[in-house]
Amino acid sequence: MAYFINNYNQKIAYKYVIGNSPGIIFIHGLNSDMQGEKAISIQKYAKIKGLSFLRFDCRGHGKSYGMFENFTILDWRKDLLDMIDHITNGPQILIGSSMGGFLMMLATKKRKSRISGLIGLAPAADFTTYLFKELPKRVQKEINKKGKSKVRKWNYNYTFTKKFFQDGNKNLVLKNNFSFNKPVILIHGLKDKNVSPDVSQKILKVISSNYVQIRYLKNSGHRLSNKTELKTIHNAIDNILELI
C-alpha cells in the first residue's frame, strides 16, 4: 500500500499494480474501502490479464485521511480525479461499486478522453436524492436544522451532514443527457434492497453511447461478491476489452 498526498496535505491510501493499458480503476462504495472482495478479485483478474490496476480509499474511508462526516461526493470525486491524474497513465476502465458508480460518472464528465469504458456494480447514481427521503423524519429535520444527524442505516452508524446532501444534489448525473460514447456495462441484482435496479435503467436512458448493457442478476442483492457474481464482473471486463 502507498499514500498519495493531495494539495491539502491529506493522505489517500492506494494500491497500484503496474501493467499494460487500458488500466482498471476500482471505486468503492459508501462507507466501504479498497479491501473488499470485489476489489481484490478484480486485482487478481487484472494481474492475469497483465493490465495495470488501481484501488484506493476515498478520504474518510479505510486507511485514508479524515472522518466520513467531513467529506462529500465532490471531495470523493476529487480523490478519484487525483488518482487518474497522478497515479495512472493512459486510458482507464472505471469500475464503480454502488456510490463508486456515481463517482465514476462524475469523474468521466471531467476526464472523458482518459476513460475507455465504464462498469457499474449496483451503481448508485444520484443516491443523495433518494437516501435523504429514506431517512426517518426526525433525522431529516435535525439535518436541516442543525446541519447534521446520526442515524443507523444498512447496519452501520452514520453521521450525515446537510452539505453531504447539498453537494450530491447539485451534481446529479441523471437529470440531463450524459455524453459518453464508449462501452458501458451495468450489473445489478434484482434483489438489491439498497439501490433500486431502476437506477441502472435510468443510467441507460441518459448515456449517449450506443453500447450500454444492463446485466440483471435474478437472485443477487447489493453486494455482488459471491463466486458467480465475481465471474459476471470479470466477464464484463472481457467484453469491454473486446470493444475498445
PDB file of C-alpha atoms in Angstrom:
ATOM      1  CA  MET A   1       0.000   0.000   0.000  1.00  0.00           C
ATOM      2  CA  ALA A   2       1.148   3.537  -0.752  1.00  0.00           C
ATOM      3  CA  TYR A   3      -0.096   7.050   0.031  1.00  0.00           C
ATOM      4  CA  PHE A   4      -0.776   9.979  -2.264  1.00  0.00           C
ATOM      5  CA  ILE A   5      -0.562  13.385  -0.578  1.00  0.00           C
ATOM      6  CA  ASN A   6      -3.160  15.746  -2.051  1.00  0.00           C
ATOM      7  CA  ASN A   7      -2.926  19.550  -2.199  1.00  0.00           C
ATOM      8  CA  TYR A   8      -4.455  19.832   1.280  1.00  0.00           C
ATOM      9  CA  ASN A   9      -1.587  17.699   2.625  1.00  0.00           C
ATOM     10  CA  GLN A  10      -4.021  14.834   3.274  1.00  0.00           C
ATOM     11  CA  LYS A  11      -3.165  11.170   2.684  1.00  0.00           C
ATOM     12  CA  ILE A  12      -5.077   8.962   0.244  1.00  0.00           C
ATOM     13  CA  ALA A  13      -4.262   5.271   0.610  1.00  0.00           C
ATOM     14  CA  TYR A  14      -3.996   3.274  -2.603  1.00  0.00           C
ATOM     15  CA  LYS A  15      -2.647   0.079  -4.096  1.00  0.00           C
ATOM     16  CA  TYR A  16      -1.338   0.208  -7.656  1.00  0.00           C
ATOM     17  CA  VAL A  17      -0.260  -2.738  -9.775  1.00  0.00           C
ATOM     18  CA  ILE A  18       1.757  -1.751 -12.856  1.00  0.00           C
ATOM     19  CA  GLY A  19       0.674  -3.354 -16.134  1.00  0.00           C
ATOM     20  CA  ASN A  20      -0.479  -2.692 -19.669  1.00  0.00           C
ATOM     21  CA  SER A  21      -3.230  -0.387 -20.963  1.00  0.00           C
ATOM     22  CA  PRO A  22      -6.078   0.050 -20.604  1.00  0.00           C
ATOM     23  CA  GLY A  23      -5.730   0.180 -16.836  1.00  0.00           C
ATOM     24  CA  ILE A  24      -8.558  -0.629 -14.449  1.00  0.00           C
ATOM     25  CA  ILE A  25      -9.573   1.582 -11.522  1.00  0.00           C
ATOM     26  CA  PHE A  26     -11.900   0.187  -8.843  1.00  0.00           C
ATOM     27  CA  ILE A  27     -14.006   2.728  -6.914  1.00  0.00           C
ATOM     28  CA  HIS A  28     -15.541   1.506  -3.651  1.00  0.00           C
ATOM     29  CA  GLY A  29     -18.949   2.304  -2.205  1.00  0.00           C
ATOM     30  CA  LEU A  30     -20.216   4.459   0.657  1.00  0.00           C
ATOM     31  CA  ASN A  31     -18.581   3.553   3.985  1.00  0.00           C
ATOM     32  CA  SER A  32     -16.644   0.773   2.251  1.00  0.00           C
ATOM     33  CA  ASP A  33     -12.967   0.632   1.258  1.00  0.00           C
ATOM     34  CA  MET A  34     -10.483  -0.874  -1.185  1.00  0.00           C
ATOM     35  CA  GLN A  35     -10.134  -4.137   0.768  1.00  0.00           C
ATOM     36  CA  GLY A  36     -13.462  -5.674  -0.286  1.00  0.00           C
ATOM     37  CA  GLU A  37     -13.853  -8.961  -2.152  1.00  0.00           C
ATOM     38  CA  LYS A  38     -14.737  -7.274  -5.445  1.00  0.00           C
ATOM     39  CA  ALA A  39     -11.620  -5.071  -5.412  1.00  0.00           C
ATOM     40  CA  ILE A  40      -9.303  -7.975  -4.571  1.00  0.00           C
ATOM     41  CA  SER A  41     -10.936 -10.261  -7.137  1.00  0.00           C
ATOM     42  CA  ILE A  42     -10.638  -7.646  -9.928  1.00  0.00           C
ATOM     43  CA  GLN A  43      -6.998  -7.052  -8.974  1.00  0.00           C
ATOM     44  CA  LYS A  44      -6.270 -10.788  -9.414  1.00  0.00           C
ATOM     45  CA  TYR A  45      -8.098 -10.746 -12.748  1.00  0.00           C
ATOM     46  CA  ALA A  46      -6.107  -7.684 -13.927  1.00  0.00           C
ATOM     47  CA  LYS A  47      -2.852  -9.397 -12.946  1.00  0.00           C
ATOM     48  CA  ILE A  48      -3.723 -12.469 -15.027  1.00  0.00           C
ATOM     49  CA  LYS A  49      -4.521 -10.194 -17.983  1.00  0.00           C
ATOM     50  CA  GLY A  50      -1.325  -8.162 -17.444  1.00  0.00           C
ATOM     51  CA  LEU A  51      -3.299  -4.917 -17.032  1.00  0.00           C
ATOM     52  CA  SER A  52      -2.489  -2.105 -14.621  1.00  0.00           C
ATOM     53  CA  PHE A  53      -4.874  -1.911 -11.688  1.00  0.00           C
ATOM     54  CA  LEU A  54      -5.593   0.707  -9.038  1.00  0.00           C
ATOM     55  CA  ARG A  55      -7.777   0.594  -5.935  1.00  0.00           C
ATOM     56  CA  PHE A  56      -7.892   3.331  -3.312  1.00  0.00           C
ATOM     57  CA  ASP A  57      -9.722   4.615  -0.236  1.00  0.00           C
ATOM     58  CA  CYS A  58     -11.660   7.865  -0.573  1.00  0.00           C
ATOM     59  CA  ARG A  59     -10.972  10.290   2.274  1.00  0.00           C
ATOM     60  CA  GLY A  60     -12.975   9.443   5.381  1.00  0.00           C
ATOM     61  CA  HIS A  61     -12.840   5.761   4.388  1.00  0.00           C
ATOM     62  CA  GLY A  62     -10.420   2.903   5.078  1.00  0.00           C
ATOM     63  CA  LYS A  63      -6.811   3.974   5.606  1.00  0.00           C
ATOM     64  CA  SER A  64      -7.183   7.441   4.068  1.00  0.00           C
ATOM     65  CA  TYR A  65      -7.225  10.744   5.919  1.00  0.00           C
ATOM     66  CA  GLY A  66     -10.172  12.065   7.906  1.00  0.00           C
ATOM     67  CA  MET A  67     -13.622  11.201   9.197  1.00  0.00           C
ATOM     68  CA  PHE A  68     -16.522  10.258   6.941  1.00  0.00           C
ATOM     69  CA  GLU A  69     -18.770  13.107   8.101  1.00  0.00           C
ATOM     70  CA  ASN A  70     -16.274  15.779   6.984  1.00  0.00           C
ATOM     71  CA  PHE A  71     -16.484  14.903   3.281  1.00  0.00           C
ATOM     72  CA  THR A  72     -18.993  14.924   0.439  1.00  0.00           C
ATOM     73  CA  ILE A  73     -19.385  13.489  -3.048  1.00  0.00           C
ATOM     74  CA  LEU A  74     -17.327  16.365  -4.511  1.00  0.00           C
ATOM     75  CA  ASP A  75     -14.398  15.557  -2.220  1.00  0.00           C
ATOM     76  CA  TRP A  76     -14.537  11.921  -3.279  1.00  0.00           C
ATOM     77  CA  ARG A  77     -14.752  12.908  -6.946  1.00  0.00           C
ATOM     78  CA  LYS A  78     -11.566  14.911  -6.371  1.00  0.00           C
ATOM     79  CA  ASP A  79      -9.909  11.831  -4.832  1.00  0.00           C
ATOM     80  CA  LEU A  80     -10.761   9.801  -7.935  1.00  0.00           C
ATOM     81  CA  LEU A  81      -9.539  12.575 -10.258  1.00  0.00           C
ATOM     82  CA  ASP A  82      -6.283  12.780  -8.255  1.00  0.00           C
ATOM     83  CA  MET A  83      -5.814   9.036  -8.751  1.00  0.00           C
ATOM     84  CA  ILE A  84      -6.493   9.289 -12.502  1.00  0.00           C
ATOM     85  CA  ASP A  85      -4.210  12.321 -12.919  1.00  0.00           C
ATOM     86  CA  HIS A  86      -1.303  11.451 -10.647  1.00  0.00           C
ATOM     87  CA  ILE A  87      -1.113   7.661 -10.288  1.00  0.00           C
ATOM     88  CA  THR A  88      -2.312   6.146 -13.577  1.00  0.00           C
ATOM     89  CA  ASN A  89      -1.193   6.548 -17.182  1.00  0.00           C
ATOM     90  CA  GLY A  90      -3.160   6.246 -20.408  1.00  0.00           C
ATOM     91  CA  PRO A  91      -6.728   5.032 -20.903  1.00  0.00           C
ATOM     92  CA  GLN A  92      -8.641   3.566 -17.965  1.00  0.00           C
ATOM     93  CA  ILE A  93     -11.696   1.383 -17.425  1.00  0.00           C
ATOM     94  CA  LEU A  94     -13.569   2.644 -14.364  1.00  0.00           C
ATOM     95  CA  ILE A  95     -15.412   0.090 -12.227  1.00  0.00           C
ATOM     96  CA  GLY A  96     -17.675   1.797  -9.699  1.00  0.00           C
ATOM     97  CA  SER A  97     -19.418  -0.097  -6.925  1.00  0.00           C
ATOM     98  CA  SER A  98     -22.604   1.477  -5.520  1.00  0.00           C
ATOM     99  CA  MET A  99     -21.575   5.082  -4.631  1.00  0.00           C
ATOM    100  CA  GLY A 100     -18.492   4.395  -6.787  1.00  0.00           C
ATOM    101  CA  GLY A 101     -20.884   4.193  -9.751  1.00  0.00           C
ATOM    102  CA  PHE A 102     -21.963   7.791  -9.068  1.00  0.00           C
ATOM    103  CA  LEU A 103     -18.302   8.840  -8.691  1.00  0.00           C
ATOM    104  CA  MET A 104     -17.209   7.169 -11.935  1.00  0.00           C
ATOM    105  CA  MET A 105     -19.867   9.120 -13.858  1.00  0.00           C
ATOM    106  CA  LEU A 106     -18.871  12.417 -12.205  1.00  0.00           C
ATOM    107  CA  ALA A 107     -15.177  11.780 -12.967  1.00  0.00           C
ATOM    108  CA  THR A 108     -15.930  10.747 -16.559  1.00  0.00           C
ATOM    109  CA  LYS A 109     -17.537  14.145 -17.160  1.00  0.00           C
ATOM    110  CA  LYS A 110     -14.209  15.740 -16.209  1.00  0.00           C
ATOM    111  CA  ARG A 111     -11.762  13.284 -17.845  1.00  0.00           C
ATOM    112  CA  LYS A 112     -13.659  11.875 -20.831  1.00  0.00           C
ATOM    113  CA  SER A 113     -10.555  11.437 -23.003  1.00  0.00           C
ATOM    114  CA  ARG A 114      -8.906   9.222 -20.363  1.00  0.00           C
ATOM    115  CA  ILE A 115     -11.836   6.847 -19.861  1.00  0.00           C
ATOM    116  CA  SER A 116     -12.257   3.949 -22.290  1.00  0.00           C
ATOM    117  CA  GLY A 117     -15.174   2.150 -20.631  1.00  0.00           C
ATOM    118  CA  LEU A 118     -17.408   2.050 -17.558  1.00  0.00           C
ATOM    119  CA  ILE A 119     -18.655  -0.835 -15.452  1.00  0.00           C
ATOM    120  CA  GLY A 120     -21.244  -0.033 -12.782  1.00  0.00           C
ATOM    121  CA  LEU A 121     -21.828  -2.553  -9.991  1.00  0.00           C
ATOM    122  CA  ALA A 122     -25.234  -1.726  -8.463  1.00  0.00           C
ATOM    123  CA  PRO A 123     -24.389   1.871  -9.455  1.00  0.00           C
ATOM    124  CA  ALA A 124     -25.919   4.373  -7.019  1.00  0.00           C
ATOM    125  CA  ALA A 125     -26.078   7.382  -9.343  1.00  0.00           C
ATOM    126  CA  ASP A 126     -27.677  10.426  -7.663  1.00  0.00           C
ATOM    127  CA  PHE A 127     -28.153   8.414  -4.455  1.00  0.00           C
ATOM    128  CA  THR A 128     -28.237  11.535  -2.254  1.00  0.00           C
ATOM    129  CA  THR A 129     -31.716  12.371  -3.626  1.00  0.00           C
ATOM    130  CA  TYR A 130     -33.379   9.134  -2.541  1.00  0.00           C
ATOM    131  CA  LEU A 131     -31.225   8.445   0.531  1.00  0.00           C
ATOM    132  CA  PHE A 132     -32.490  11.623   2.229  1.00  0.00           C
ATOM    133  CA  LYS A 133     -36.111  10.564   1.625  1.00  0.00           C
ATOM    134  CA  GLU A 134     -35.394   7.154   3.207  1.00  0.00           C
ATOM    135  CA  LEU A 135     -34.169   8.697   6.473  1.00  0.00           C
ATOM    136  CA  PRO A 136     -36.600   8.997   9.399  1.00  0.00           C
ATOM    137  CA  LYS A 137     -38.425  12.352   9.539  1.00  0.00           C
ATOM    138  CA  ARG A 138     -36.691  13.139  12.859  1.00  0.00           C
ATOM    139  CA  VAL A 139     -33.278  12.741  11.192  1.00  0.00           C
ATOM    140  CA  GLN A 140     -34.297  14.821   8.159  1.00  0.00           C
ATOM    141  CA  LYS A 141     -35.419  17.645  10.470  1.00  0.00           C
ATOM    142  CA  GLU A 142     -32.217  17.503  12.512  1.00  0.00           C
ATOM    143  CA  ILE A 143     -30.058  17.635   9.352  1.00  0.00           C
ATOM    144  CA  ASN A 144     -31.980  20.670   8.064  1.00  0.00           C
ATOM    145  CA  LYS A 145     -31.972  22.434  11.422  1.00  0.00           C
ATOM    146  CA  LYS A 146     -28.603  21.544  12.969  1.00  0.00           C
ATOM    147  CA  GLY A 147     -26.603  20.691   9.842  1.00  0.00           C
ATOM    148  CA  LYS A 148     -26.034  17.034  10.734  1.00  0.00           C
ATOM    149  CA  SER A 149     -27.563  13.990  12.386  1.00  0.00           C
ATOM    150  CA  LYS A 150     -26.588  10.472  13.451  1.00  0.00           C
ATOM    151  CA  VAL A 151     -28.529   7.528  12.084  1.00  0.00           C
ATOM    152  CA  ARG A 152     -28.217   3.749  11.798  1.00  0.00           C
ATOM    153  CA  LYS A 153     -28.521   2.651   8.177  1.00  0.00           C
ATOM    154  CA  TRP A 154     -27.578  -0.615   6.415  1.00  0.00           C
ATOM    155  CA  ASN A 155     -26.348  -1.963   9.795  1.00  0.00           C
ATOM    156  CA  TYR A 156     -23.825   0.882  10.221  1.00  0.00           C
ATOM    157  CA  ASN A 157     -23.828   4.119  12.206  1.00  0.00           C
ATOM    158  CA  TYR A 158     -23.532   7.229  10.034  1.00  0.00           C
ATOM    159  CA  THR A 159     -23.305  10.948  10.660  1.00  0.00           C
ATOM    160  CA  PHE A 160     -24.900  12.598   7.633  1.00  0.00           C
ATOM    161  CA  THR A 161     -24.463  16.332   7.082  1.00  0.00           C
ATOM    162  CA  LYS A 162     -26.559  18.878   5.242  1.00  0.00           C
ATOM    163  CA  LYS A 163     -23.568  19.637   3.000  1.00  0.00           C
ATOM    164  CA  PHE A 164     -23.313  15.933   2.078  1.00  0.00           C
ATOM    165  CA  PHE A 165     -26.821  16.036   0.583  1.00  0.00           C
ATOM    166  CA  GLN A 166     -26.477  19.527  -0.892  1.00  0.00           C
ATOM    167  CA  ASP A 167     -23.259  18.671  -2.764  1.00  0.00           C
ATOM    168  CA  GLY A 168     -24.753  15.456  -4.092  1.00  0.00           C
ATOM    169  CA  ASN A 169     -27.953  17.142  -5.224  1.00  0.00           C
ATOM    170  CA  LYS A 170     -26.054  19.937  -7.002  1.00  0.00           C
ATOM    171  CA  ASN A 171     -24.078  17.394  -9.053  1.00  0.00           C
ATOM    172  CA  LEU A 172     -26.686  14.967 -10.346  1.00  0.00           C
ATOM    173  CA  VAL A 173     -25.830  12.861 -13.399  1.00  0.00           C
ATOM    174  CA  LEU A 174     -29.291  11.517 -14.311  1.00  0.00           C
ATOM    175  CA  LYS A 175     -31.015  14.862 -14.876  1.00  0.00           C
ATOM    176  CA  ASN A 176     -29.594  15.540 -18.355  1.00  0.00           C
ATOM    177  CA  ASN A 177     -28.083  13.603 -21.228  1.00  0.00           C
ATOM    178  CA  PHE A 178     -24.737  12.093 -20.296  1.00  0.00           C
ATOM    179  CA  SER A 179     -22.352  12.420 -23.216  1.00  0.00           C
ATOM    180  CA  PHE A 180     -20.124   9.325 -23.344  1.00  0.00           C
ATOM    181  CA  ASN A 181     -19.665   7.258 -26.490  1.00  0.00           C
ATOM    182  CA  LYS A 182     -17.712   4.275 -25.234  1.00  0.00           C
ATOM    183  CA  PRO A 183     -18.885   0.916 -23.840  1.00  0.00           C
ATOM    184  CA  VAL A 184     -20.829   0.824 -20.578  1.00  0.00           C
ATOM    185  CA  ILE A 185     -21.923  -2.322 -18.725  1.00  0.00           C
ATOM    186  CA  LEU A 186     -24.136  -2.132 -15.628  1.00  0.00           C
ATOM    187  CA  ILE A 187     -24.554  -5.143 -13.321  1.00  0.00           C
ATOM    188  CA  HIS A 188     -27.447  -5.086 -10.867  1.00  0.00           C
ATOM    189  CA  GLY A 189     -29.075  -7.646  -8.576  1.00  0.00           C
ATOM    190  CA  LEU A 190     -32.869  -7.762  -8.803  1.00  0.00           C
ATOM    191  CA  LYS A 191     -32.989  -8.376  -5.027  1.00  0.00           C
ATOM    192  CA  ASP A 192     -30.934  -5.265  -4.257  1.00  0.00           C
ATOM    193  CA  LYS A 193     -32.595  -3.529  -1.289  1.00  0.00           C
ATOM    194  CA  ASN A 194     -30.059  -0.652  -1.084  1.00  0.00           C
ATOM    195  CA  VAL A 195     -30.047   0.648  -4.666  1.00  0.00           C
ATOM    196  CA  SER A 196     -33.107   0.004  -6.805  1.00  0.00           C
ATOM    197  CA  PRO A 197     -32.417  -1.864 -10.083  1.00  0.00           C
ATOM    198  CA  ASP A 198     -34.368   1.013 -11.708  1.00  0.00           C
ATOM    199  CA  VAL A 199     -31.301   3.241 -11.229  1.00  0.00           C
ATOM    200  CA  SER A 200     -29.427   1.206 -13.859  1.00  0.00           C
ATOM    201  CA  GLN A 201     -32.370   1.735 -16.244  1.00  0.00           C
ATOM    202  CA  LYS A 202     -32.133   5.483 -15.665  1.00  0.00           C
ATOM    203  CA  ILE A 203     -28.382   5.445 -16.398  1.00  0.00           C
ATOM    204  CA  LEU A 204     -29.017   3.524 -19.630  1.00  0.00           C
ATOM    205  CA  LYS A 205     -31.534   6.163 -20.735  1.00  0.00           C
ATOM    206  CA  VAL A 206     -29.273   9.204 -20.214  1.00  0.00           C
ATOM    207  CA  ILE A 207     -25.965   7.846 -21.600  1.00  0.00           C
ATOM    208  CA  SER A 208     -25.405   8.696 -25.260  1.00  0.00           C
ATOM    209  CA  SER A 209     -23.304   5.577 -26.009  1.00  0.00           C
ATOM    210  CA  ASN A 210     -24.757   3.024 -28.439  1.00  0.00           C
ATOM    211  CA  TYR A 211     -23.183   0.284 -26.354  1.00  0.00           C
ATOM    212  CA  VAL A 212     -24.871   0.281 -22.946  1.00  0.00           C
ATOM    213  CA  GLN A 213     -25.859  -3.045 -21.420  1.00  0.00           C
ATOM    214  CA  ILE A 214     -27.601  -3.905 -18.171  1.00  0.00           C
ATOM    215  CA  ARG A 215     -26.999  -7.362 -16.777  1.00  0.00           C
ATOM    216  CA  TYR A 216     -29.632  -8.147 -14.171  1.00  0.00           C
ATOM    217  CA  LEU A 217     -28.860 -10.986 -11.772  1.00  0.00           C
ATOM    218  CA  LYS A 218     -32.138 -12.561 -10.692  1.00  0.00           C
ATOM    219  CA  ASN A 219     -31.182 -13.761  -7.197  1.00  0.00           C
ATOM    220  CA  SER A 220     -28.478 -11.223  -6.289  1.00  0.00           C
ATOM    221  CA  GLY A 221     -28.618  -8.463  -3.699  1.00  0.00           C
ATOM    222  CA  HIS A 222     -26.419  -5.392  -3.313  1.00  0.00           C
ATOM    223  CA  ARG A 223     -23.006  -6.896  -2.531  1.00  0.00           C
ATOM    224  CA  LEU A 224     -22.283  -8.735  -5.808  1.00  0.00           C
ATOM    225  CA  SER A 225     -19.404 -10.602  -4.169  1.00  0.00           C
ATOM    226  CA  ASN A 226     -20.118 -14.318  -4.475  1.00  0.00           C
ATOM    227  CA  LYS A 227     -18.305 -16.566  -6.947  1.00  0.00           C
ATOM    228  CA  THR A 228     -20.905 -16.294  -9.727  1.00  0.00           C
ATOM    229  CA  GLU A 229     -21.256 -12.529  -9.325  1.00  0.00           C
ATOM    230  CA  LEU A 230     -17.475 -12.016  -9.449  1.00  0.00           C
ATOM    231  CA  LYS A 231     -17.361 -14.139 -12.619  1.00  0.00           C
ATOM    232  CA  THR A 232     -20.030 -11.872 -14.137  1.00  0.00           C
ATOM    233  CA  ILE A 233     -17.847  -8.839 -13.330  1.00  0.00           C
ATOM    234  CA  HIS A 234     -14.761 -10.452 -14.931  1.00  0.00           C
ATOM    235  CA  ASN A 235     -16.822 -11.323 -17.990  1.00  0.00           C
ATOM    236  CA  ALA A 236     -17.969  -7.680 -18.274  1.00  0.00           C
ATOM    237  CA  ILE A 237     -14.319  -6.538 -18.258  1.00  0.00           C
ATOM    238  CA  ASP A 238     -13.545  -9.085 -21.013  1.00  0.00           C
ATOM    239  CA  ASN A 239     -16.405  -7.666 -23.075  1.00  0.00           C
ATOM    240  CA  ILE A 240     -15.266  -4.056 -22.637  1.00  0.00           C
ATOM    241  CA  LEU A 241     -11.712  -5.041 -23.639  1.00  0.00           C
ATOM    242  CA  GLU A 242     -13.063  -6.669 -26.826  1.00  0.00           C
ATOM    243  CA  LEU A 243     -14.839  -3.430 -27.761  1.00  0.00           C
ATOM    244  CA  ILE A 244     -12.075  -0.889 -27.258  1.00  0.00           C
TER     245      ILE A 244
END
